[in-house]
Coordinates of C-alpha atoms in Angstrom, one line a residue:
M1215 CA 125.4 -23.8 30.6
K1216 CA 126.9 -21.1 28.3
P1217 CA 126.1 -22.3 24.5
N1218 CA 128.6 -22.5 22.2
P1219 CA 129.5 -19.9 19.3
E1220 CA 127.6 -21.8 16.6
K1221 CA 124.2 -22.6 18.8
R1222 CA 124.3 -18.8 20.0
L1223 CA 124.1 -17.8 16.3
D1224 CA 121.8 -20.7 15.2
A1225 CA 119.9 -19.3 18.4
F1226 CA 119.6 -16.3 16.9
V1227 CA 118.4 -17.3 13.0
K1228 CA 115.8 -19.2 14.5
L1229 CA 114.5 -16.1 17.1
G1230 CA 114.1 -14.3 13.3
I1231 CA 112.4 -17.1 11.7
E1232 CA 109.9 -16.6 15.8
L1233 CA 109.3 -13.6 15.3
Q1234 CA 107.7 -13.5 11.5
K1235 CA 105.3 -16.4 12.7
V1236 CA 104.4 -13.5 15.2
I1237 CA 103.9 -11.1 13.1
H1238 CA 101.8 -13.7 10.7
R1239 CA 99.2 -14.4 13.6
R1240 CA 98.9 -10.9 15.1
S1241 CA 95.4 -11.2 15.7
L1242 CA 95.8 -13.9 18.7
K1243 CA 95.2 -11.9 21.6
N1244 CA 96.1 -14.9 24.1
D1245 CA 99.4 -15.0 23.0
S1246 CA 102.3 -14.1 25.0
F1247 CA 103.9 -11.6 22.9
Q1248 CA 100.6 -10.1 21.0
Q1249 CA 99.9 -9.4 25.3
A1250 CA 103.5 -7.6 25.6
I1251 CA 102.5 -5.5 22.0
L1252 CA 99.2 -4.5 23.6
K1253 CA 100.8 -3.9 26.6
S1254 CA 103.5 -1.2 24.7
T1255 CA 100.4 0.0 22.4
G1256 CA 98.5 0.8 25.6
H1257 CA 101.5 2.5 28.0
N1258 CA 103.3 4.4 25.1
P1259 CA 101.5 5.8 22.2
W1260 CA 104.3 6.4 19.5
F1261 CA 104.4 2.6 19.8
T1262 CA 101.6 2.0 17.5
E1263 CA 101.1 -1.8 16.0
E1264 CA 102.4 -0.6 12.5
N1265 CA 105.5 0.7 14.3
I1266 CA 105.6 -2.6 16.3
F1267 CA 105.5 -4.7 13.4
S1268 CA 108.4 -2.4 11.3
A1269 CA 110.7 -3.4 14.0
M1270 CA 109.4 -6.9 14.1
E1271 CA 109.6 -7.3 10.5
G1272 CA 112.8 -5.1 10.5
I1273 CA 115.0 -7.6 13.0
S1274 CA 113.6 -11.0 11.7
A1275 CA 115.4 -9.6 8.1
M1276 CA 118.5 -8.9 10.0
L1277 CA 118.6 -12.4 11.2
D1278 CA 118.9 -14.2 8.5
K1279 CA 121.6 -16.8 8.5
K1280 CA 123.5 -15.7 5.5
K1281 CA 123.6 -12.3 6.9
L1282 CA 124.7 -12.9 10.4
T1283 CA 127.2 -15.9 9.2
D1284 CA 128.9 -13.1 6.9
W1285 CA 129.0 -10.3 9.7
I1286 CA 130.2 -12.6 12.6
N1287 CA 132.6 -14.6 10.5
R1288 CA 134.8 -11.0 10.1
Y1289 CA 136.2 -11.7 13.6
D1290 CA 138.2 -13.8 15.3
F1291 CA 136.6 -15.0 18.3
S1292 CA 139.4 -17.2 19.7
Q1293 CA 141.3 -14.7 21.0
A1294 CA 138.3 -13.6 23.0
L1295 CA 139.2 -13.9 26.9
P1296 CA 137.9 -16.9 28.7
K1297 CA 136.5 -14.7 31.2
K1298 CA 133.0 -13.6 30.8
L1299 CA 131.9 -9.9 31.5
T1300 CA 128.8 -8.3 32.5
V1301 CA 127.9 -6.3 30.1
G1302 CA 125.0 -3.0 31.1
V1303 CA 123.1 -1.6 28.4
I1304 CA 121.0 1.6 28.9
M1305 CA 118.7 0.8 26.4
A1306 CA 117.4 3.8 24.6
G1307 CA 112.9 4.0 23.8
N1308 CA 112.5 6.2 21.1
I1309 CA 111.6 3.5 18.5
P1310 CA 110.2 -0.4 19.4
L1311 CA 113.1 -2.7 20.1
V1312 CA 116.0 0.0 19.4
G1313 CA 118.2 -1.7 21.8
F1314 CA 118.1 -5.3 20.2
H1315 CA 120.8 -5.0 18.3
D1316 CA 122.7 -4.5 21.6
F1317 CA 121.5 -7.4 23.0
M1318 CA 122.2 -9.7 20.5
C1319 CA 126.1 -8.2 20.7
V1320 CA 126.5 -9.0 23.8
L1321 CA 125.0 -12.0 23.8
L1322 CA 127.1 -13.1 20.3
S1323 CA 130.1 -12.2 22.2
G1324 CA 129.7 -14.4 24.9
H1325 CA 129.5 -12.1 27.7
R1326 CA 126.2 -11.4 30.0
F1327 CA 124.0 -8.9 29.4
L1328 CA 122.2 -6.5 31.7
G1329 CA 119.6 -4.5 30.4
K1330 CA 118.2 -1.1 31.7
L1331 CA 114.9 -0.8 30.2
S1332 CA 113.7 2.3 29.0
G1333 CA 110.5 3.8 30.9
Q1334 CA 108.9 3.6 26.9
D1335 CA 110.2 0.0 25.6
K1336 CA 109.5 -2.1 29.1
F1337 CA 108.0 -4.9 27.5
L1338 CA 109.4 -5.8 24.3
P1339 CA 112.8 -6.4 25.0
V1340 CA 111.5 -8.6 28.1
E1341 CA 109.3 -10.5 25.5
V1342 CA 112.0 -11.0 22.9
A1343 CA 114.5 -12.4 25.5
R1344 CA 111.7 -14.9 26.7
L1345 CA 111.3 -16.2 23.2
L1346 CA 115.2 -16.5 22.5
T1347 CA 115.6 -18.5 26.1
E1348 CA 112.8 -21.1 24.9
I1349 CA 115.1 -21.4 21.7
E1350 CA 118.4 -21.2 23.5
P1351 CA 117.7 -22.6 27.6
G1352 CA 121.7 -21.7 27.9
F1353 CA 120.5 -18.1 27.4
R1354 CA 118.7 -17.7 31.1
S1355 CA 121.6 -17.5 33.3
Y1356 CA 123.2 -15.0 30.5
I1357 CA 120.3 -12.5 30.4
G1358 CA 119.0 -9.3 32.9
F1359 CA 116.5 -6.9 33.2
T1360 CA 116.1 -3.8 35.4
E1361 CA 114.3 -1.0 36.0
G1362 CA 115.9 0.4 38.5
V1363 CA 119.4 1.7 38.7
I1364 CA 121.7 -0.1 36.9
S1365 CA 125.0 -2.0 38.9
D1366 CA 127.3 -5.1 39.2
F1367 CA 128.6 -4.4 35.7
D1368 CA 132.0 -4.8 34.0
A1369 CA 130.9 -2.2 31.2
V1370 CA 128.5 -0.1 29.5
I1371 CA 126.8 0.9 26.2
A1372 CA 124.9 3.6 27.1
T1373 CA 122.2 5.3 24.6
G1374 CA 120.2 8.7 25.1
S1375 CA 120.5 12.2 23.8
N1376 CA 123.3 14.3 24.1
N1377 CA 122.5 15.5 27.3
T1378 CA 122.0 12.2 28.8
S1379 CA 125.1 11.2 26.8
R1380 CA 127.7 13.8 28.7
Y1381 CA 125.8 12.5 32.0
F1382 CA 126.7 8.6 30.9
E1383 CA 130.6 10.0 30.2
Y1384 CA 130.7 11.0 33.5
Y1385 CA 129.1 8.4 35.3
F1386 CA 130.5 5.6 33.5
K1387 CA 134.1 7.5 33.4
K1388 CA 135.8 4.0 35.0
Y1389 CA 134.7 1.5 32.9
P1390 CA 135.0 0.4 29.4
S1391 CA 132.1 2.1 27.5
I1392 CA 130.0 2.7 24.1
I1393 CA 128.4 6.0 25.2
R1394 CA 126.1 7.3 22.2
G1395 CA 123.7 10.6 21.4
N1396 CA 121.4 11.9 19.2
R1397 CA 121.9 11.5 15.3
N1398 CA 119.8 12.5 12.1
S1399 CA 119.8 10.8 8.5
L1400 CA 120.2 13.0 5.8
A1401 CA 118.8 12.2 2.2
I1402 CA 119.9 13.1 -1.3
V1403 CA 117.6 14.1 -3.3
D1404 CA 118.7 15.2 -7.6
G1405 CA 115.5 15.2 -9.5
K1406 CA 115.7 12.0 -11.1
E1407 CA 114.3 9.7 -9.1
S1408 CA 110.9 7.6 -9.7
E1409 CA 107.6 7.8 -7.9
E1410 CA 108.8 4.6 -6.7
E1411 CA 112.3 6.2 -5.2
L1412 CA 110.1 8.9 -3.4
M1413 CA 107.5 6.5 -1.9
A1414 CA 110.7 4.9 -0.1
L1415 CA 112.1 8.2 0.7
S1416 CA 109.0 9.1 2.4
D1417 CA 109.6 5.5 4.6
D1418 CA 112.7 7.2 5.6
V1419 CA 111.1 10.1 6.6
F1420 CA 108.2 8.9 8.0
M1421 CA 108.5 5.4 9.3
Y1422 CA 108.4 5.4 13.5
F1423 CA 107.3 9.1 13.5
G1424 CA 110.5 10.1 12.0
M1425 CA 111.8 9.7 15.7
G1426 CA 114.8 7.3 15.0
C1427 CA 118.4 8.2 14.4
R1428 CA 118.3 6.4 10.7
S1429 CA 115.1 8.9 10.2
V1430 CA 115.5 11.2 7.7
S1431 CA 115.2 14.8 8.9
K1432 CA 116.4 17.0 6.5
I1433 CA 117.3 16.4 2.2
Y1434 CA 119.1 18.1 -0.3
V1435 CA 117.5 19.1 -3.3
P1436 CA 118.8 20.3 -6.8
E1437 CA 118.2 24.4 -6.9
N1438 CA 114.4 25.5 -8.5
Y1439 CA 113.5 22.0 -7.7
D1440 CA 110.0 20.9 -7.8
F1441 CA 108.5 20.3 -4.8
D1442 CA 104.9 18.6 -6.2
R1443 CA 106.3 15.1 -6.6
L1444 CA 107.5 14.8 -3.1
V1445 CA 104.8 16.1 -1.5
Q1446 CA 102.5 14.0 -3.7
S1447 CA 104.7 10.9 -2.6
F1448 CA 104.4 12.0 1.2
R1449 CA 100.4 11.2 1.0
K1450 CA 101.7 7.3 1.6
W1451 CA 101.6 8.6 5.1
E1452 CA 98.8 10.8 5.2
H1453 CA 97.0 8.4 8.0
L1454 CA 99.6 9.7 10.7
K1455 CA 97.0 13.0 10.9
N1456 CA 94.8 10.4 12.7
H1457 CA 97.5 10.3 15.2
H1458 CA 96.7 12.7 17.9
K1459 CA 100.3 13.3 19.4
F1460 CA 102.0 13.8 16.1
F1461 CA 99.0 15.9 14.6
N1462 CA 99.6 17.8 17.8
N1463 CA 103.1 18.3 16.8
Y1464 CA 102.5 19.3 13.4
E1465 CA 99.5 21.7 14.2
Y1466 CA 102.0 23.4 16.5
Q1467 CA 104.8 23.9 14.2
K1468 CA 102.7 24.9 11.6
A1469 CA 101.0 27.6 14.0
V1470 CA 104.8 29.1 14.4
L1471 CA 105.6 29.2 10.8
L1472 CA 102.3 30.6 9.7
V1473 CA 102.8 33.6 12.7
N1474 CA 106.6 33.8 11.5
Q1475 CA 105.7 34.2 8.1
T1476 CA 108.0 31.3 7.3
P1477 CA 108.0 30.3 3.7
H1478 CA 107.3 26.4 3.7
F1479 CA 105.0 23.0 1.7
D1480 CA 102.0 22.1 4.0
T1481 CA 101.1 18.4 3.3
G1482 CA 98.1 18.7 5.7
Y1483 CA 100.0 16.5 8.5
S1484 CA 103.5 17.3 7.5
I1485 CA 105.5 20.4 7.2
V1486 CA 108.7 20.9 4.4
K1487 CA 110.9 24.3 5.6
E1488 CA 114.1 25.3 4.4
D1489 CA 117.0 25.2 7.1
N1490 CA 120.3 24.5 7.4
Q1491 CA 120.0 21.9 10.6
L1492 CA 119.9 18.8 10.5
A1493 CA 118.1 17.5 13.5
S1494 CA 114.2 18.8 12.4
P1495 CA 111.0 19.0 15.1
L1496 CA 108.4 16.1 15.1
S1497 CA 106.3 16.1 12.1
V1498 CA 109.1 19.0 10.4
L1499 CA 111.0 17.9 7.3
H1500 CA 113.8 20.2 6.6
Y1501 CA 115.7 21.1 2.9
E1502 CA 119.0 23.1 1.8
T1503 CA 119.3 23.2 -2.1
Y1504 CA 122.6 22.6 -4.0
D1505 CA 124.0 24.0 -7.7
D1506 CA 126.6 21.6 -6.8
F1507 CA 127.7 18.1 -5.1
Q1508 CA 130.4 19.6 -2.9
I1509 CA 128.0 22.2 -1.0
I1510 CA 127.1 18.4 0.1
Q1511 CA 130.3 17.3 0.9
K1512 CA 131.4 19.9 3.1
Y1513 CA 128.1 19.6 5.0
I1514 CA 128.4 16.2 5.5
E1515 CA 132.5 17.0 6.8
S1516 CA 130.8 19.4 9.1
E1517 CA 127.9 16.7 10.5
K1518 CA 130.0 13.4 10.2
N1519 CA 129.2 13.5 14.1
N1520 CA 125.7 14.0 14.1
I1521 CA 124.9 11.9 11.2
Q1522 CA 124.0 8.1 10.8
C1523 CA 123.1 7.4 7.5
I1524 CA 122.4 9.3 4.1
A1525 CA 120.2 7.7 1.8
S1526 CA 120.0 8.8 -2.1
R1527 CA 119.2 7.3 -5.1
Q1528 CA 121.6 3.8 -5.8
E1529 CA 123.0 5.4 -8.7
L1530 CA 124.7 8.5 -6.0
N1531 CA 125.6 6.1 -3.3
H1532 CA 128.8 6.0 -4.9
M1533 CA 129.6 9.5 -4.5
F1534 CA 129.0 9.7 -0.4
E1535 CA 130.4 7.7 2.4
R1536 CA 127.7 5.6 4.3
S1537 CA 125.3 6.1 1.4
I1538 CA 122.4 3.7 0.9
K1539 CA 119.6 3.1 -1.2
T1540 CA 116.6 5.5 -0.8
G1541 CA 113.9 3.6 1.6
T1542 CA 116.4 1.4 3.2
T1543 CA 117.5 3.7 6.1
Q1544 CA 115.3 1.8 8.6
N1545 CA 116.1 -1.7 7.6
P1546 CA 120.0 -1.6 8.7
G1547 CA 122.1 -4.8 8.5
P1548 CA 124.1 -6.5 11.7
E1549 CA 127.0 -5.1 10.3
D1550 CA 125.3 -1.6 10.8
Y1551 CA 126.4 0.0 13.8
A1552 CA 124.9 2.6 15.5
D1553 CA 127.5 5.8 15.5
G1554 CA 130.2 3.6 13.3
V1555 CA 131.1 2.6 16.5
D1556 CA 131.9 -1.4 16.1
T1557 CA 130.2 -3.4 18.8
I1558 CA 131.6 -6.5 18.8
E1559 CA 134.7 -5.4 18.6
F1560 CA 134.2 -3.6 21.3
L1561 CA 133.0 -6.5 23.5
L1562 CA 135.5 -8.8 22.2
E1563 CA 138.7 -6.1 23.4
L1564 CA 136.9 -6.2 27.3
K1565 CA 139.2 -7.2 29.3

């Protein structure tokens, strides 16, 4: 039996509480969730325990009852069709549980979820779903996963690279769809940042190895900016040099810059270099300088379809659309839709 809207919402609130319990009992090796975490770290070297638990913390914070209630109350569920459809979700695997928000949106809208698991993240989503169905058994007939070709669906939400998004657009052209490609995030520094704010910026840059669409890949700094404080703040993430895949990327990028005699700042495990491109290679942070905020405004306008979010000191947030407080890019709320496309609205309008 399908749970009613109130029970659906309540189940996700309880899921957030259960995820906190998993985080706090992380040492129990015979626990089902812990086994999924161990499998994930063994299967995908980018899914460290640190990153998995960070993702779970973020999801748990998102599932706060007030946050969820305020978000869902924006929509009129009474207008939704009584016929419930199957929504195929092509899940990305760049960071742990990156497809959770789509999973939640589909189920809260009353539709059936059919997830195409990423080969990089095939244990954690299934375990989260298992935990949710223990809380609310009515969801069991509304959740399915596959590692193979997805079929028998009525609508699609697909997330991938810019190349795969073009393939998705062609392959799923007959279906109602949300298709997402690459995005990156930008930070704006004005030189007035406290040590705490610069440390928070380092989280925006290095959490999940900088592989998320909400990861800051480029910063704007004032002309003649002193990079010493910024580089010092990055020491919080110095342990990344112990991750062999990340460090290999750093050494490669460093070698290229040295051969080409390209000026750059070297932290010993990451590189900061001047570049006008928004997207940066793994272990590299791009920067450009400005003497007028209008320069940044023009850049944001030119890259609006490639920018996921913008981080800055709270005092600057009002100046830039989609700007949020430094240190919060990796902690989106339920209302922070990827690519700015309202997933709930899309799901409620399906016919």
